[in-house]
Short mmCIF file of N, CA and C in Angstrom, two decimals:
data_model
loop_
_atom_site.label_atom_id
_atom_site.label_comp_id
_atom_site.label_asym_id
_atom_site.label_seq_id
_atom_site.Cartn_x
_atom_site.Cartn_y
_atom_site.Cartn_z
N MET D 1 113.65 54.66 155.05
CA MET D 1 113.70 54.08 153.75
C MET D 1 112.34 54.06 152.95
N ARG D 2 112.32 54.50 151.77
CA ARG D 2 110.98 54.86 151.12
C ARG D 2 111.00 54.53 149.53
N GLN D 3 110.09 53.98 149.11
CA GLN D 3 109.95 53.97 147.82
C GLN D 3 108.72 54.91 147.34
N TRP D 4 108.84 55.76 146.46
CA TRP D 4 107.92 56.70 145.99
C TRP D 4 106.99 55.95 144.88
N LEU D 5 107.44 55.13 144.04
CA LEU D 5 106.80 54.54 143.15
C LEU D 5 106.14 55.33 142.14
N VAL D 6 106.49 56.54 141.97
CA VAL D 6 106.00 57.31 140.99
C VAL D 6 106.82 57.37 139.70
N ASP D 7 106.34 57.80 138.60
CA ASP D 7 107.02 57.90 137.32
C ASP D 7 108.42 58.68 137.59
N PRO D 8 109.51 57.94 137.39
CA PRO D 8 110.68 58.77 137.66
C PRO D 8 111.02 59.94 136.99
N LYS D 9 110.37 60.20 135.70
CA LYS D 9 110.63 61.40 135.12
C LYS D 9 110.14 62.66 135.86
N ILE D 10 109.13 62.39 136.79
CA ILE D 10 108.57 63.65 137.48
C ILE D 10 109.46 63.89 138.82
N MET D 11 110.35 63.04 139.01
CA MET D 11 111.14 63.24 140.19
C MET D 11 112.21 64.04 140.03
N CYS D 12 112.48 65.07 141.05
CA CYS D 12 113.65 65.87 141.08
C CYS D 12 115.06 64.99 141.16
N GLN D 13 116.09 65.56 141.05
CA GLN D 13 117.32 64.82 141.36
C GLN D 13 117.35 64.18 142.68
N LYS D 14 116.95 65.09 143.65
CA LYS D 14 117.09 64.65 144.96
C LYS D 14 116.32 63.32 145.30
N HIS D 15 114.94 63.41 145.07
CA HIS D 15 114.18 62.16 145.16
C HIS D 15 114.60 60.99 144.42
N LEU D 16 114.89 61.35 143.23
CA LEU D 16 115.37 60.18 142.25
C LEU D 16 116.55 59.56 142.78
N CYS D 17 117.67 60.14 143.12
CA CYS D 17 118.82 59.66 143.76
C CYS D 17 118.55 59.00 145.19
N GLY D 18 117.71 59.76 145.91
CA GLY D 18 117.26 59.24 147.19
C GLY D 18 116.58 58.13 147.13
N GLU D 19 115.56 57.80 146.34
CA GLU D 19 114.94 56.49 146.37
C GLU D 19 115.82 55.43 145.81
N HIS D 20 116.85 55.71 144.93
CA HIS D 20 117.75 54.72 144.52
C HIS D 20 118.51 54.25 145.54
N LEU D 21 119.05 55.15 146.38
CA LEU D 21 119.92 54.77 147.54
C LEU D 21 119.30 54.01 148.64
N GLU D 22 117.98 54.31 148.67
CA GLU D 22 117.17 53.81 149.77
C GLU D 22 116.78 52.27 149.41
N LEU D 23 116.59 52.21 147.99
CA LEU D 23 116.56 50.67 147.62
C LEU D 23 117.57 49.73 148.19
N HIS D 24 118.88 50.13 148.00
CA HIS D 24 120.03 49.53 148.39
C HIS D 24 120.12 49.34 149.99
N MET D 25 119.71 50.50 150.85
CA MET D 25 119.57 50.28 152.07
C MET D 25 118.52 49.43 152.62
N THR D 26 117.52 49.32 151.79
CA THR D 26 116.39 48.42 152.24
C THR D 26 116.81 46.91 152.16
N ILE D 27 117.57 46.64 150.97
CA ILE D 27 117.92 45.33 150.78
C ILE D 27 118.94 45.02 151.91
N GLY D 28 120.00 45.88 152.09
CA GLY D 28 120.85 45.69 153.23
C GLY D 28 119.94 45.38 154.62
N THR D 29 119.06 46.13 154.84
CA THR D 29 118.25 45.86 156.20
C THR D 29 117.78 44.39 156.16
N ILE D 30 117.13 44.21 155.08
CA ILE D 30 116.26 42.83 155.05
C ILE D 30 117.62 41.76 155.13
N LYS D 31 118.57 42.01 154.49
CA LYS D 31 119.75 40.91 154.67
C LYS D 31 120.14 40.77 156.14
N LYS D 32 120.04 41.69 156.85
CA LYS D 32 120.52 41.82 158.32
C LYS D 32 119.50 41.22 159.17
N GLY D 33 118.41 41.11 158.60
CA GLY D 33 117.22 40.47 159.39
C GLY D 33 116.57 41.45 160.16
N ILE D 34 116.64 42.75 159.91
CA ILE D 34 116.04 43.84 160.74
C ILE D 34 114.52 43.94 160.22
N LYS D 35 113.66 44.08 161.01
CA LYS D 35 112.19 44.08 160.66
C LYS D 35 111.91 45.32 160.00
N ILE D 36 110.98 45.18 158.96
CA ILE D 36 110.44 46.23 158.16
C ILE D 36 109.17 46.73 158.30
N ASP D 37 108.53 45.94 159.32
CA ASP D 37 107.02 46.21 159.53
C ASP D 37 106.45 47.54 159.48
N GLY D 38 107.34 48.44 160.32
CA GLY D 38 106.81 49.76 160.22
C GLY D 38 106.83 50.51 158.84
N TYR D 39 107.95 50.18 158.12
CA TYR D 39 107.97 50.89 156.67
C TYR D 39 106.79 50.34 155.87
N LEU D 40 106.32 49.00 156.08
CA LEU D 40 105.28 48.60 155.30
C LEU D 40 104.07 49.29 155.78
N LYS D 41 103.81 49.19 156.91
CA LYS D 41 102.41 49.80 157.43
C LYS D 41 102.38 51.26 157.39
N ASN D 42 103.32 51.95 157.30
CA ASN D 42 103.51 53.35 156.74
C ASN D 42 103.56 53.55 155.49
N ASN D 43 103.20 52.77 154.45
CA ASN D 43 103.04 52.98 153.06
C ASN D 43 104.34 53.37 152.49
N LEU D 44 105.39 53.05 152.80
CA LEU D 44 106.80 53.25 152.34
C LEU D 44 107.53 52.32 151.61
N LEU D 45 107.13 50.97 151.85
CA LEU D 45 107.86 50.00 151.07
C LEU D 45 107.00 48.75 150.37
N GLU D 46 107.58 48.32 149.03
CA GLU D 46 106.81 47.47 148.55
C GLU D 46 107.89 46.39 148.02
N PRO D 47 108.31 45.45 148.85
CA PRO D 47 109.56 44.56 148.59
C PRO D 47 109.66 43.75 147.32
N ARG D 48 108.47 43.25 146.91
CA ARG D 48 108.61 42.56 145.67
C ARG D 48 108.90 43.34 144.46
N SER D 49 108.70 44.71 144.50
CA SER D 49 109.07 45.68 143.46
C SER D 49 110.41 46.25 143.38
N ILE D 50 111.30 45.96 144.37
CA ILE D 50 112.52 46.60 144.49
C ILE D 50 113.55 46.28 143.27
N TYR D 51 113.61 45.00 142.84
CA TYR D 51 114.53 44.80 141.80
C TYR D 51 114.23 45.47 140.46
N GLU D 52 112.81 45.52 140.22
CA GLU D 52 112.42 46.34 138.99
C GLU D 52 112.49 47.73 139.13
N ARG D 53 112.18 48.23 140.26
CA ARG D 53 112.15 49.60 140.40
C ARG D 53 113.50 50.15 140.31
N HIS D 54 114.51 49.51 140.89
CA HIS D 54 115.95 49.92 140.73
C HIS D 54 116.44 50.05 139.35
N LYS D 55 116.00 49.21 138.60
CA LYS D 55 116.25 49.12 137.17
C LYS D 55 115.68 50.40 136.46
N ILE D 56 114.30 50.54 136.84
CA ILE D 56 113.74 51.90 136.32
C ILE D 56 114.51 53.05 136.61
N LEU D 57 114.81 53.19 138.18
CA LEU D 57 115.51 54.36 138.44
C LEU D 57 116.79 54.42 137.78
N ALA D 58 117.60 53.42 137.87
CA ALA D 58 118.77 53.63 137.10
C ALA D 58 118.66 54.00 135.80
N GLU D 59 117.84 53.61 134.99
CA GLU D 59 117.81 54.00 133.48
C GLU D 59 117.33 55.47 133.43
N GLU D 60 116.68 56.14 134.47
CA GLU D 60 116.29 57.48 134.39
C GLU D 60 117.53 58.36 134.86
N MET D 61 118.28 57.75 135.74
CA MET D 61 119.60 58.17 136.03
C MET D 61 120.52 58.62 135.04
N LEU D 62 120.61 57.47 134.37
CA LEU D 62 121.59 57.42 133.07
C LEU D 62 121.00 58.30 131.89
N ARG D 63 119.65 58.44 131.76
CA ARG D 63 119.03 59.13 130.67
C ARG D 63 119.29 60.66 130.98
N ARG D 64 119.32 60.87 132.26
CA ARG D 64 119.79 62.36 132.76
C ARG D 64 121.18 62.79 132.71
N GLY D 65 121.94 61.71 132.47
CA GLY D 65 123.37 61.98 132.44
C GLY D 65 123.97 61.70 133.75
N TYR D 66 123.26 61.18 134.78
CA TYR D 66 123.80 60.91 136.11
C TYR D 66 124.80 59.65 136.09
N ASN D 67 125.70 59.56 137.02
CA ASN D 67 126.43 58.19 137.07
C ASN D 67 125.58 57.25 137.72
N HIS D 68 125.80 56.13 137.53
CA HIS D 68 125.14 54.87 138.24
C HIS D 68 126.21 53.70 138.28
N LYS D 69 126.88 53.46 139.40
CA LYS D 69 127.71 52.70 139.55
C LYS D 69 127.54 51.64 140.63
N SER D 70 126.18 51.59 140.95
CA SER D 70 125.92 50.67 142.13
C SER D 70 124.65 49.58 141.66
N PRO D 71 125.01 48.56 140.73
CA PRO D 71 124.20 47.66 140.44
C PRO D 71 123.47 46.93 141.38
N LEU D 72 122.19 46.37 141.16
CA LEU D 72 121.39 45.66 142.09
C LEU D 72 120.86 44.36 141.37
N ASN D 73 121.56 43.18 141.72
CA ASN D 73 121.20 41.99 140.99
C ASN D 73 120.01 41.17 141.55
N GLU D 74 119.37 40.59 140.76
CA GLU D 74 118.30 39.61 141.28
C GLU D 74 118.98 38.89 142.50
N SER D 75 120.23 38.36 142.37
CA SER D 75 120.58 37.53 143.40
C SER D 75 120.80 38.43 144.86
N ASP D 76 120.91 39.66 144.78
CA ASP D 76 120.92 40.51 145.91
C ASP D 76 119.46 40.70 146.60
N CYS D 77 118.50 40.59 145.76
CA CYS D 77 117.02 40.61 146.00
C CYS D 77 116.43 39.50 146.59
N GLU D 78 117.30 38.27 146.47
CA GLU D 78 116.59 37.06 147.01
C GLU D 78 116.31 36.95 148.62
N CYS D 79 116.97 37.94 149.35
CA CYS D 79 116.66 37.89 150.83
C CYS D 79 115.05 38.31 150.95
N ILE D 80 114.42 39.07 149.93
CA ILE D 80 113.19 39.39 150.04
C ILE D 80 112.33 37.97 150.27
N LEU D 81 112.66 36.98 149.72
CA LEU D 81 111.94 35.62 149.91
C LEU D 81 112.01 34.95 151.24
N ASN D 82 112.77 35.68 152.24
CA ASN D 82 112.86 35.25 153.73
C ASN D 82 111.93 36.04 154.33
N LEU D 83 111.15 37.01 153.74
CA LEU D 83 110.13 37.74 154.39
C LEU D 83 108.80 37.03 154.43
N LYS D 84 107.96 37.26 155.26
CA LYS D 84 106.62 36.59 155.37
C LYS D 84 105.94 37.03 154.08
N ASN D 85 105.02 36.01 153.52
CA ASN D 85 104.41 36.35 152.30
C ASN D 85 103.65 37.60 152.18
N GLU D 86 102.95 38.01 153.15
CA GLU D 86 102.19 39.28 153.21
C GLU D 86 103.28 40.48 153.35
N GLN D 87 104.47 40.13 153.75
CA GLN D 87 105.38 41.36 153.58
C GLN D 87 106.08 41.35 152.27
N GLN D 88 106.27 40.10 151.74
CA GLN D 88 106.86 40.17 150.23
C GLN D 88 105.93 40.93 149.42
N TYR D 89 104.54 40.74 149.39
CA TYR D 89 103.63 41.21 148.37
C TYR D 89 102.89 42.42 148.86
N TRP D 90 103.31 43.14 149.92
CA TRP D 90 102.67 44.41 150.55
C TRP D 90 102.91 45.24 149.19
N GLU D 91 101.91 46.08 149.01
CA GLU D 91 101.71 47.16 147.94
C GLU D 91 101.36 48.48 148.81
N ILE D 92 102.13 49.43 148.28
CA ILE D 92 101.79 50.77 148.75
C ILE D 92 100.50 51.53 148.09
N ASP D 93 100.34 52.29 148.52
CA ASP D 93 99.22 53.16 147.95
C ASP D 93 99.94 54.34 147.00
N LYS D 94 100.03 54.01 145.79
CA LYS D 94 100.77 54.85 144.73
C LYS D 94 100.26 56.23 144.73
N GLU D 95 99.06 56.54 144.68
CA GLU D 95 98.24 57.69 144.62
C GLU D 95 98.62 58.62 145.77
N SER D 96 98.54 57.99 146.87
CA SER D 96 98.92 58.62 148.24
C SER D 96 100.39 59.08 148.18
N ALA D 97 101.30 58.26 147.78
CA ALA D 97 102.76 58.35 147.64
C ALA D 97 102.92 59.50 146.71
N LEU D 98 102.27 59.70 145.74
CA LEU D 98 102.46 60.74 144.68
C LEU D 98 102.09 62.10 145.36
N ASN D 99 100.75 61.98 145.98
CA ASN D 99 100.30 63.33 146.64
C ASN D 99 101.37 63.80 147.71
N ASP D 100 101.87 62.72 148.42
CA ASP D 100 102.98 63.23 149.63
C ASP D 100 104.11 63.88 148.89
N LEU D 101 104.56 63.20 147.97
CA LEU D 101 105.75 63.69 147.18
C LEU D 101 105.62 65.16 146.77
N ILE D 102 104.50 65.37 145.93
CA ILE D 102 104.34 66.69 145.43
C ILE D 102 103.85 67.77 146.41
N SER D 103 103.40 67.23 147.57
CA SER D 103 103.12 68.26 148.65
C SER D 103 104.63 68.60 149.32
N ARG D 104 105.50 67.80 149.29
CA ARG D 104 106.73 68.05 150.08
C ARG D 104 107.83 68.84 149.00
N CYS D 105 107.62 68.69 147.75
CA CYS D 105 108.78 68.97 146.90
C CYS D 105 108.18 69.96 145.75
N PRO D 106 108.39 71.07 145.85
CA PRO D 106 107.93 72.00 144.74
C PRO D 106 108.44 71.71 143.32
N GLU D 107 109.81 71.10 143.42
CA GLU D 107 110.34 70.63 142.07
C GLU D 107 109.72 69.55 141.53
N CYS D 108 109.44 68.49 142.17
CA CYS D 108 108.63 67.45 141.79
C CYS D 108 107.38 67.77 141.23
N GLU D 109 106.57 68.53 141.90
CA GLU D 109 105.30 69.14 141.64
C GLU D 109 105.51 69.80 140.26
N LYS D 110 106.36 70.64 140.22
CA LYS D 110 106.69 71.51 138.82
C LYS D 110 106.63 70.35 137.69
N ARG D 111 107.55 69.37 138.07
CA ARG D 111 107.83 68.23 136.97
C ARG D 111 106.70 67.42 136.58
N LEU D 112 105.77 67.27 137.56
CA LEU D 112 104.60 66.60 137.22
C LEU D 112 103.67 67.43 136.44
N LYS D 113 103.56 68.59 136.82
CA LYS D 113 102.60 69.61 136.01
C LYS D 113 103.23 69.68 134.45
N GLU D 114 104.42 69.72 134.23
CA GLU D 114 105.09 69.81 132.97
C GLU D 114 104.90 68.48 132.04
N THR D 115 104.58 67.52 132.87
CA THR D 115 104.44 66.17 132.03
C THR D 115 102.82 66.02 131.69
N LEU D 116 101.92 66.66 132.34
CA LEU D 116 100.51 66.67 132.12
C LEU D 116 100.18 67.28 130.71
#
């Protein structure tokens, strides 16, 4: 599970839709009480941003003409409040995430260059 937290306009279809799916998976994991410590420490998750990030990704998906039929409501995300405070407010290094994404994906790198 991973949040890239980069501008969705630079993300290829695979990474855009993949992050969207993984937000739903993250909420399911938290609801089940499964620990997310490793995801946090490995710069992969920012729990308090999940609800807003989902909205941003869904908007970009619709802008591109993709289907979006999986809402994520604020009530779905209330499980985040059950995490420890430091987990709830964990922030990822967004610059590092961007560098990781463009080093892995030539299409995302190309989209980034086109936006500069």
